[in-house]
JSON list of N, CA and C in Angstrom, two decimals:
[
{"chain": "A", "resi": 4, "resn": "UNK", "atom": "N", "xyz": [-8.39, 56.40, 79.92]},
{"chain": "A", "resi": 4, "resn": "UNK", "atom": "CA", "xyz": [-8.20, 57.78, 79.51]},
{"chain": "A", "resi": 4, "resn": "UNK", "atom": "C", "xyz": [-7.18, 57.83, 78.38]},
{"chain": "A", "resi": 5, "resn": "UNK", "atom": "N", "xyz": [-7.51, 58.50, 77.31]},
{"chain": "A", "resi": 5, "resn": "UNK", "atom": "CA", "xyz": [-6.57, 58.65, 76.20]},
{"chain": "A", "resi": 5, "resn": "UNK", "atom": "C", "xyz": [-5.44, 59.60, 76.59]},
{"chain": "A", "resi": 6, "resn": "UNK", "atom": "N", "xyz": [-4.28, 59.36, 76.03]},
{"chain": "A", "resi": 6, "resn": "UNK", "atom": "CA", "xyz": [-3.16, 60.26, 76.30]},
{"chain": "A", "resi": 6, "resn": "UNK", "atom": "C", "xyz": [-2.22, 60.32, 75.10]},
{"chain": "A", "resi": 7, "resn": "UNK", "atom": "N", "xyz": [-1.37, 61.34, 75.12]},
{"chain": "A", "resi": 7, "resn": "UNK", "atom": "CA", "xyz": [-0.39, 61.56, 74.06]},
{"chain": "A", "resi": 7, "resn": "UNK", "atom": "C", "xyz": [1.03, 61.31, 74.58]},
{"chain": "A", "resi": 8, "resn": "UNK", "atom": "N", "xyz": [1.14, 60.44, 75.58]},
{"chain": "A", "resi": 8, "resn": "UNK", "atom": "CA", "xyz": [2.43, 60.20, 76.22]},
{"chain": "A", "resi": 8, "resn": "UNK", "atom": "C", "xyz": [3.48, 59.74, 75.22]},
{"chain": "A", "resi": 9, "resn": "UNK", "atom": "N", "xyz": [3.12, 58.79, 74.38]},
{"chain": "A", "resi": 9, "resn": "UNK", "atom": "CA", "xyz": [4.09, 58.25, 73.43]},
{"chain": "A", "resi": 9, "resn": "UNK", "atom": "C", "xyz": [4.62, 59.33, 72.49]},
{"chain": "A", "resi": 10, "resn": "UNK", "atom": "N", "xyz": [3.72, 60.20, 72.00]},
{"chain": "A", "resi": 10, "resn": "UNK", "atom": "CA", "xyz": [4.14, 61.26, 71.09]},
{"chain": "A", "resi": 10, "resn": "UNK", "atom": "C", "xyz": [5.10, 62.24, 71.77]},
{"chain": "A", "resi": 11, "resn": "UNK", "atom": "N", "xyz": [4.77, 62.66, 73.00]},
{"chain": "A", "resi": 11, "resn": "UNK", "atom": "CA", "xyz": [5.65, 63.59, 73.70]},
{"chain": "A", "resi": 11, "resn": "UNK", "atom": "C", "xyz": [6.99, 62.93, 74.04]},
{"chain": "A", "resi": 12, "resn": "UNK", "atom": "N", "xyz": [6.94, 61.66, 74.43]},
{"chain": "A", "resi": 12, "resn": "UNK", "atom": "CA", "xyz": [8.17, 60.92, 74.74]},
{"chain": "A", "resi": 12, "resn": "UNK", "atom": "C", "xyz": [9.05, 60.81, 73.49]},
{"chain": "A", "resi": 13, "resn": "UNK", "atom": "N", "xyz": [8.43, 60.48, 72.36]},
{"chain": "A", "resi": 13, "resn": "UNK", "atom": "CA", "xyz": [9.18, 60.36, 71.11]},
{"chain": "A", "resi": 13, "resn": "UNK", "atom": "C", "xyz": [9.74, 61.71, 70.66]},
{"chain": "A", "resi": 14, "resn": "UNK", "atom": "N", "xyz": [8.98, 62.79, 70.89]},
{"chain": "A", "resi": 14, "resn": "UNK", "atom": "CA", "xyz": [9.47, 64.12, 70.52]},
{"chain": "A", "resi": 14, "resn": "UNK", "atom": "C", "xyz": [10.76, 64.47, 71.23]},
{"chain": "A", "resi": 15, "resn": "UNK", "atom": "N", "xyz": [10.93, 63.94, 72.44]},
{"chain": "A", "resi": 15, "resn": "UNK", "atom": "CA", "xyz": [12.14, 64.20, 73.22]},
{"chain": "A", "resi": 15, "resn": "UNK", "atom": "C", "xyz": [13.17, 63.08, 73.06]},
{"chain": "A", "resi": 16, "resn": "UNK", "atom": "N", "xyz": [12.90, 62.15, 72.14]},
{"chain": "A", "resi": 16, "resn": "UNK", "atom": "CA", "xyz": [13.80, 61.02, 71.89]},
{"chain": "A", "resi": 16, "resn": "UNK", "atom": "C", "xyz": [14.11, 60.24, 73.16]},
{"chain": "A", "resi": 17, "resn": "UNK", "atom": "N", "xyz": [13.08, 60.06, 73.99]},
{"chain": "A", "resi": 17, "resn": "UNK", "atom": "CA", "xyz": [13.23, 59.28, 75.22]},
{"chain": "A", "resi": 17, "resn": "UNK", "atom": "C", "xyz": [12.65, 57.89, 75.00]},
{"chain": "A", "resi": 18, "resn": "UNK", "atom": "N", "xyz": [13.37, 56.88, 75.48]},
{"chain": "A", "resi": 18, "resn": "UNK", "atom": "CA", "xyz": [12.81, 55.53, 75.47]},
{"chain": "A", "resi": 18, "resn": "UNK", "atom": "C", "xyz": [11.86, 55.40, 76.66]},
{"chain": "A", "resi": 19, "resn": "UNK", "atom": "N", "xyz": [11.05, 54.35, 76.65]},
{"chain": "A", "resi": 19, "resn": "UNK", "atom": "CA", "xyz": [10.19, 54.11, 77.80]},
{"chain": "A", "resi": 19, "resn": "UNK", "atom": "C", "xyz": [11.03, 53.96, 79.06]},
{"chain": "A", "resi": 20, "resn": "UNK", "atom": "N", "xyz": [12.15, 53.28, 78.94]},
{"chain": "A", "resi": 20, "resn": "UNK", "atom": "CA", "xyz": [13.05, 53.06, 80.07]},
{"chain": "A", "resi": 20, "resn": "UNK", "atom": "C", "xyz": [13.58, 54.38, 80.62]},
{"chain": "A", "resi": 21, "resn": "UNK", "atom": "N", "xyz": [14.00, 55.28, 79.72]},
{"chain": "A", "resi": 21, "resn": "UNK", "atom": "CA", "xyz": [14.54, 56.57, 80.15]},
{"chain": "A", "resi": 21, "resn": "UNK", "atom": "C", "xyz": [13.48, 57.41, 80.85]},
{"chain": "A", "resi": 22, "resn": "UNK", "atom": "N", "xyz": [12.27, 57.42, 80.30]},
{"chain": "A", "resi": 22, "resn": "UNK", "atom": "CA", "xyz": [11.19, 58.18, 80.93]},
{"chain": "A", "resi": 22, "resn": "UNK", "atom": "C", "xyz": [10.84, 57.57, 82.29]},
{"chain": "A", "resi": 23, "resn": "UNK", "atom": "N", "xyz": [10.85, 56.25, 82.36]},
{"chain": "A", "resi": 23, "resn": "UNK", "atom": "CA", "xyz": [10.58, 55.57, 83.63]},
{"chain": "A", "resi": 23, "resn": "UNK", "atom": "C", "xyz": [11.61, 55.97, 84.68]},
{"chain": "A", "resi": 24, "resn": "UNK", "atom": "N", "xyz": [12.88, 55.98, 84.30]},
{"chain": "A", "resi": 24, "resn": "UNK", "atom": "CA", "xyz": [13.94, 56.36, 85.24]},
{"chain": "A", "resi": 24, "resn": "UNK", "atom": "C", "xyz": [13.78, 57.80, 85.71]},
{"chain": "A", "resi": 25, "resn": "UNK", "atom": "N", "xyz": [13.39, 58.68, 84.81]},
{"chain": "A", "resi": 25, "resn": "UNK", "atom": "CA", "xyz": [13.24, 60.11, 85.16]},
{"chain": "A", "resi": 25, "resn": "UNK", "atom": "C", "xyz": [12.03, 60.35, 86.07]},
{"chain": "A", "resi": 26, "resn": "UNK", "atom": "N", "xyz": [11.06, 59.44, 86.03]},
{"chain": "A", "resi": 26, "resn": "UNK", "atom": "CA", "xyz": [9.85, 59.63, 86.83]},
{"chain": "A", "resi": 26, "resn": "UNK", "atom": "C", "xyz": [9.73, 58.65, 87.99]},
{"chain": "A", "resi": 27, "resn": "UNK", "atom": "N", "xyz": [10.70, 57.77, 88.13]},
{"chain": "A", "resi": 27, "resn": "UNK", "atom": "CA", "xyz": [10.73, 56.87, 89.27]},
{"chain": "A", "resi": 27, "resn": "UNK", "atom": "C", "xyz": [9.74, 55.71, 89.22]},
{"chain": "A", "resi": 28, "resn": "UNK", "atom": "N", "xyz": [9.39, 55.28, 88.01]},
{"chain": "A", "resi": 28, "resn": "UNK", "atom": "CA", "xyz": [8.49, 54.13, 87.86]},
{"chain": "A", "resi": 28, "resn": "UNK", "atom": "C", "xyz": [9.14, 53.10, 86.94]},
{"chain": "A", "resi": 29, "resn": "UNK", "atom": "N", "xyz": [8.49, 51.98, 86.75]},
{"chain": "A", "resi": 29, "resn": "UNK", "atom": "CA", "xyz": [9.03, 50.94, 85.87]},
{"chain": "A", "resi": 29, "resn": "UNK", "atom": "C", "xyz": [8.69, 51.23, 84.41]},
{"chain": "A", "resi": 30, "resn": "UNK", "atom": "N", "xyz": [9.47, 50.61, 83.52]},
{"chain": "A", "resi": 30, "resn": "UNK", "atom": "CA", "xyz": [9.17, 50.74, 82.09]},
{"chain": "A", "resi": 30, "resn": "UNK", "atom": "C", "xyz": [7.79, 50.19, 81.80]},
{"chain": "A", "resi": 31, "resn": "UNK", "atom": "N", "xyz": [7.41, 49.13, 82.50]},
{"chain": "A", "resi": 31, "resn": "UNK", "atom": "CA", "xyz": [6.10, 48.53, 82.29]},
{"chain": "A", "resi": 31, "resn": "UNK", "atom": "C", "xyz": [4.98, 49.51, 82.63]},
{"chain": "A", "resi": 32, "resn": "UNK", "atom": "N", "xyz": [5.20, 50.35, 83.65]},
{"chain": "A", "resi": 32, "resn": "UNK", "atom": "CA", "xyz": [4.20, 51.36, 84.01]},
{"chain": "A", "resi": 32, "resn": "UNK", "atom": "C", "xyz": [4.02, 52.36, 82.87]},
{"chain": "A", "resi": 33, "resn": "UNK", "atom": "N", "xyz": [5.13, 52.83, 82.31]},
{"chain": "A", "resi": 33, "resn": "UNK", "atom": "CA", "xyz": [5.06, 53.77, 81.18]},
{"chain": "A", "resi": 33, "resn": "UNK", "atom": "C", "xyz": [4.33, 53.11, 80.01]},
{"chain": "A", "resi": 34, "resn": "UNK", "atom": "N", "xyz": [4.66, 51.87, 79.72]},
{"chain": "A", "resi": 34, "resn": "UNK", "atom": "CA", "xyz": [4.03, 51.13, 78.63]},
{"chain": "A", "resi": 34, "resn": "UNK", "atom": "C", "xyz": [2.51, 51.02, 78.86]},
{"chain": "A", "resi": 35, "resn": "UNK", "atom": "N", "xyz": [2.12, 50.69, 80.08]},
{"chain": "A", "resi": 35, "resn": "UNK", "atom": "CA", "xyz": [0.70, 50.55, 80.41]},
{"chain": "A", "resi": 35, "resn": "UNK", "atom": "C", "xyz": [-0.05, 51.86, 80.28]},
{"chain": "A", "resi": 36, "resn": "UNK", "atom": "N", "xyz": [0.58, 52.96, 80.68]},
{"chain": "A", "resi": 36, "resn": "UNK", "atom": "CA", "xyz": [-0.05, 54.28, 80.54]},
{"chain": "A", "resi": 36, "resn": "UNK", "atom": "C", "xyz": [-0.24, 54.60, 79.06]},
{"chain": "A", "resi": 37, "resn": "UNK", "atom": "N", "xyz": [0.81, 54.37, 78.25]},
{"chain": "A", "resi": 37, "resn": "UNK", "atom": "CA", "xyz": [0.74, 54.66, 76.82]},
{"chain": "A", "resi": 37, "resn": "UNK", "atom": "C", "xyz": [-0.38, 53.87, 76.15]},
{"chain": "A", "resi": 38, "resn": "UNK", "atom": "N", "xyz": [-0.60, 52.64, 76.59]},
{"chain": "A", "resi": 38, "resn": "UNK", "atom": "CA", "xyz": [-1.64, 51.80, 75.99]},
{"chain": "A", "resi": 38, "resn": "UNK", "atom": "C", "xyz": [-3.02, 52.06, 76.57]},
{"chain": "A", "resi": 39, "resn": "UNK", "atom": "N", "xyz": [-3.09, 52.98, 77.55]},
{"chain": "A", "resi": 39, "resn": "UNK", "atom": "CA", "xyz": [-4.38, 53.30, 78.14]},
{"chain": "A", "resi": 39, "resn": "UNK", "atom": "C", "xyz": [-4.90, 52.25, 79.10]},
{"chain": "A", "resi": 40, "resn": "UNK", "atom": "N", "xyz": [-4.00, 51.38, 79.56]},
{"chain": "A", "resi": 40, "resn": "UNK", "atom": "CA", "xyz": [-4.41, 50.31, 80.47]},
{"chain": "A", "resi": 40, "resn": "UNK", "atom": "C", "xyz": [-4.24, 50.69, 81.93]},
{"chain": "A", "resi": 41, "resn": "UNK", "atom": "N", "xyz": [-3.59, 51.82, 82.17]},
{"chain": "A", "resi": 41, "resn": "UNK", "atom": "CA", "xyz": [-3.29, 52.23, 83.54]},
{"chain": "A", "resi": 41, "resn": "UNK", "atom": "C", "xyz": [-3.40, 53.75, 83.64]},
{"chain": "A", "resi": 42, "resn": "UNK", "atom": "N", "xyz": [-4.15, 54.23, 84.62]},
{"chain": "A", "resi": 42, "resn": "UNK", "atom": "CA", "xyz": [-4.23, 55.67, 84.87]},
{"chain": "A", "resi": 42, "resn": "UNK", "atom": "C", "xyz": [-3.21, 56.02, 85.95]},
{"chain": "A", "resi": 43, "resn": "UNK", "atom": "N", "xyz": [-2.28, 56.91, 85.64]},
{"chain": "A", "resi": 43, "resn": "UNK", "atom": "CA", "xyz": [-1.23, 57.24, 86.61]},
{"chain": "A", "resi": 43, "resn": "UNK", "atom": "C", "xyz": [-1.78, 58.02, 87.80]},
{"chain": "A", "resi": 44, "resn": "UNK", "atom": "N", "xyz": [-1.07, 57.92, 88.92]},
{"chain": "A", "resi": 44, "resn": "UNK", "atom": "CA", "xyz": [-1.43, 58.71, 90.10]},
{"chain": "A", "resi": 44, "resn": "UNK", "atom": "C", "xyz": [-1.19, 60.19, 89.80]},
{"chain": "A", "resi": 45, "resn": "UNK", "atom": "N", "xyz": [-1.77, 61.03, 90.61]},
{"chain": "A", "resi": 45, "resn": "UNK", "atom": "CA", "xyz": [-1.61, 62.47, 90.41]},
{"chain": "A", "resi": 45, "resn": "UNK", "atom": "C", "xyz": [-0.14, 62.87, 90.53]},
{"chain": "A", "resi": 46, "resn": "UNK", "atom": "N", "xyz": [0.58, 62.29, 91.48]},
{"chain": "A", "resi": 46, "resn": "UNK", "atom": "CA", "xyz": [2.00, 62.64, 91.63]},
{"chain": "A", "resi": 46, "resn": "UNK", "atom": "C", "xyz": [2.80, 62.22, 90.40]},
{"chain": "A", "resi": 47, "resn": "UNK", "atom": "N", "xyz": [2.47, 61.07, 89.82]},
{"chain": "A", "resi": 47, "resn": "UNK", "atom": "CA", "xyz": [3.17, 60.64, 88.60]},
{"chain": "A", "resi": 47, "resn": "UNK", "atom": "C", "xyz": [2.80, 61.54, 87.43]},
{"chain": "A", "resi": 48, "resn": "UNK", "atom": "N", "xyz": [1.56, 61.96, 87.35]},
{"chain": "A", "resi": 48, "resn": "UNK", "atom": "CA", "xyz": [1.14, 62.88, 86.29]},
{"chain": "A", "resi": 48, "resn": "UNK", "atom": "C", "xyz": [2.00, 64.14, 86.32]},
{"chain": "A", "resi": 49, "resn": "UNK", "atom": "N", "xyz": [2.19, 64.71, 87.51]},
{"chain": "A", "resi": 49, "resn": "UNK", "atom": "CA", "xyz": [3.00, 65.94, 87.61]},
{"chain": "A", "resi": 49, "resn": "UNK", "atom": "C", "xyz": [4.45, 65.69, 87.23]},
{"chain": "A", "resi": 50, "resn": "UNK", "atom": "N", "xyz": [4.99, 64.52, 87.58]},
{"chain": "A", "resi": 50, "resn": "UNK", "atom": "CA", "xyz": [6.35, 64.18, 87.17]},
{"chain": "A", "resi": 50, "resn": "UNK", "atom": "C", "xyz": [6.44, 64.08, 85.65]},
{"chain": "A", "resi": 51, "resn": "UNK", "atom": "N", "xyz": [5.45, 63.44, 85.03]},
{"chain": "A", "resi": 51, "resn": "UNK", "atom": "CA", "xyz": [5.43, 63.32, 83.57]},
{"chain": "A", "resi": 51, "resn": "UNK", "atom": "C", "xyz": [5.35, 64.69, 82.91]},
{"chain": "A", "resi": 52, "resn": "UNK", "atom": "N", "xyz": [4.48, 65.56, 83.41]},
{"chain": "A", "resi": 52, "resn": "UNK", "atom": "CA", "xyz": [4.33, 66.90, 82.84]},
{"chain": "A", "resi": 52, "resn": "UNK", "atom": "C", "xyz": [5.64, 67.66, 82.94]},
{"chain": "A", "resi": 53, "resn": "UNK", "atom": "N", "xyz": [6.34, 67.51, 84.06]},
{"chain": "A", "resi": 53, "resn": "UNK", "atom": "CA", "xyz": [7.60, 68.20, 84.27]},
{"chain": "A", "resi": 53, "resn": "UNK", "atom": "C", "xyz": [8.67, 67.70, 83.29]},
{"chain": "A", "resi": 54, "resn": "UNK", "atom": "N", "xyz": [8.82, 66.40, 83.18]},
{"chain": "A", "resi": 54, "resn": "UNK", "atom": "CA", "xyz": [9.84, 65.82, 82.30]},
{"chain": "A", "resi": 54, "resn": "UNK", "atom": "C", "xyz": [9.52, 66.11, 80.83]},
{"chain": "A", "resi": 55, "resn": "UNK", "atom": "N", "xyz": [8.25, 65.98, 80.46]},
{"chain": "A", "resi": 55, "resn": "UNK", "atom": "CA", "xyz": [7.86, 66.15, 79.06]},
{"chain": "A", "resi": 55, "resn": "UNK", "atom": "C", "xyz": [7.61, 67.60, 78.67]},
{"chain": "A", "resi": 56, "resn": "UNK", "atom": "N", "xyz": [7.61, 68.49, 79.67]},
{"chain": "A", "resi": 56, "resn": "UNK", "atom": "CA", "xyz": [7.43, 69.92, 79.45]},
{"chain": "A", "resi": 56, "resn": "UNK", "atom": "C", "xyz": [6.17, 70.21, 78.65]},
{"chain": "A", "resi": 57, "resn": "UNK", "atom": "N", "xyz": [5.05, 69.68, 79.14]},
{"chain": "A", "resi": 57, "resn": "UNK", "atom": "CA", "xyz": [3.78, 69.92, 78.48]},
{"chain": "A", "resi": 57, "resn": "UNK", "atom": "C", "xyz": [2.71, 70.14, 79.54]},
{"chain": "A", "resi": 58, "resn": "UNK", "atom": "N", "xyz": [1.53, 70.52, 79.10]},
{"chain": "A", "resi": 58, "resn": "UNK", "atom": "CA", "xyz": [0.43, 70.78, 80.03]},
{"chain": "A", "resi": 58, "resn": "UNK", "atom": "C", "xyz": [-0.44, 69.53, 80.17]},
{"chain": "A", "resi": 59, "resn": "UNK", "atom": "N", "xyz": [-1.26, 69.53, 81.20]},
{"chain": "A", "resi": 59, "resn": "UNK", "atom": "CA", "xyz": [-2.18, 68.42, 81.44]},
{"chain": "A", "resi": 59, "resn": "UNK", "atom": "C", "xyz": [-3.09, 68.19, 80.24]},
{"chain": "A", "resi": 60, "resn": "UNK", "atom": "N", "xyz": [-3.62, 69.28, 79.68]},
{"chain": "A", "resi": 60, "resn": "UNK", "atom": "CA", "xyz": [-4.53, 69.17, 78.54]},
{"chain": "A", "resi": 60, "resn": "UNK", "atom": "C", "xyz": [-3.83, 68.67, 77.28]},
{"chain": "A", "resi": 61, "resn": "UNK", "atom": "N", "xyz": [-2.54, 68.91, 77.17]},
{"chain": "A", "resi": 61, "resn": "UNK", "atom": "CA", "xyz": [-1.79, 68.40, 76.03]},
{"chain": "A", "resi": 61, "resn": "UNK", "atom": "C", "xyz": [-1.52, 66.90, 76.17]},
{"chain": "A", "resi": 62, "resn": "UNK", "atom": "N", "xyz": [-1.25, 66.47, 77.41]},
{"chain": "A", "resi": 62, "resn": "UNK", "atom": "CA", "xyz": [-0.86, 65.08, 77.63]},
{"chain": "A", "resi": 62, "resn": "UNK", "atom": "C", "xyz": [-2.04, 64.13, 77.71]},
{"chain": "A", "resi": 63, "resn": "UNK", "atom": "N", "xyz": [-3.12, 64.58, 78.37]},
{"chain": "A", "resi": 63, "resn": "UNK", "atom": "CA", "xyz": [-4.28, 63.71, 78.56]},
{"chain": "A", "resi": 63, "resn": "UNK", "atom": "C", "xyz": [-5.52, 64.27, 77.87]},
{"chain": "A", "resi": 64, "resn": "UNK", "atom": "N", "xyz": [-6.29, 63.38, 77.29]},
{"chain": "A", "resi": 64, "resn": "UNK", "atom": "CA", "xyz": [-7.52, 63.75, 76.58]},
{"chain": "A", "resi": 64, "resn": "UNK", "atom": "C", "xyz": [-8.70, 63.23, 77.40]},
{"chain": "A", "resi": 65, "resn": "UNK", "atom": "N", "xyz": [-9.47, 64.15, 77.95]},
{"chain": "A", "resi": 65, "resn": "UNK", "atom": "CA", "xyz": [-10.63, 63.76, 78.74]},
{"chain": "A", "resi": 65, "resn": "UNK", "atom": "C", "xyz": [-11.78, 63.40, 77.82]},
{"chain": "A", "resi": 66, "resn": "UNK", "atom": "N", "xyz": [-12.33, 62.23, 78.04]},
{"chain": "A", "resi": 66, "resn": "UNK", "atom": "CA", "xyz": [-13.46, 61.79, 77.21]},
{"chain": "A", "resi": 66, "resn": "UNK", "atom": "C", "xyz": [-14.74, 61.79, 78.04]},
{"chain": "A", "resi": 67, "resn": "UNK", "atom": "N", "xyz": [-15.76, 62.45, 77.56]},
{"chain": "A", "resi": 67, "resn": "UNK", "atom": "CA", "xyz": [-17.05, 62.46, 78.24]},
{"chain": "A", "resi": 67, "resn": "UNK", "atom": "C", "xyz": [-17.76, 61.14, 77.96]},
{"chain": "A", "resi": 68, "resn": "UNK", "atom": "N", "xyz": [-18.35, 60.58, 79.00]},
{"chain": "A", "resi": 68, "resn": "UNK", "atom": "CA", "xyz": [-19.06, 59.31, 78.82]},
{"chain": "A", "resi": 68, "resn": "UNK", "atom": "C", "xyz": [-20.53, 59.51, 79.00]}
]
């Protein structure tokens, strides 16, 4: 699933490590989500939306297959 995580994180001047700490996951998890290699759990999605102050549709791009 495509996402705009890196852009929103950069807009808030957060490092991957800082975002990971705020959401209770590892930096590697944030990196994997940004690269589209890992789909976060629903609970992590809500934590990301809260920290990044954006909507689901802004953060994730649903692609029809």
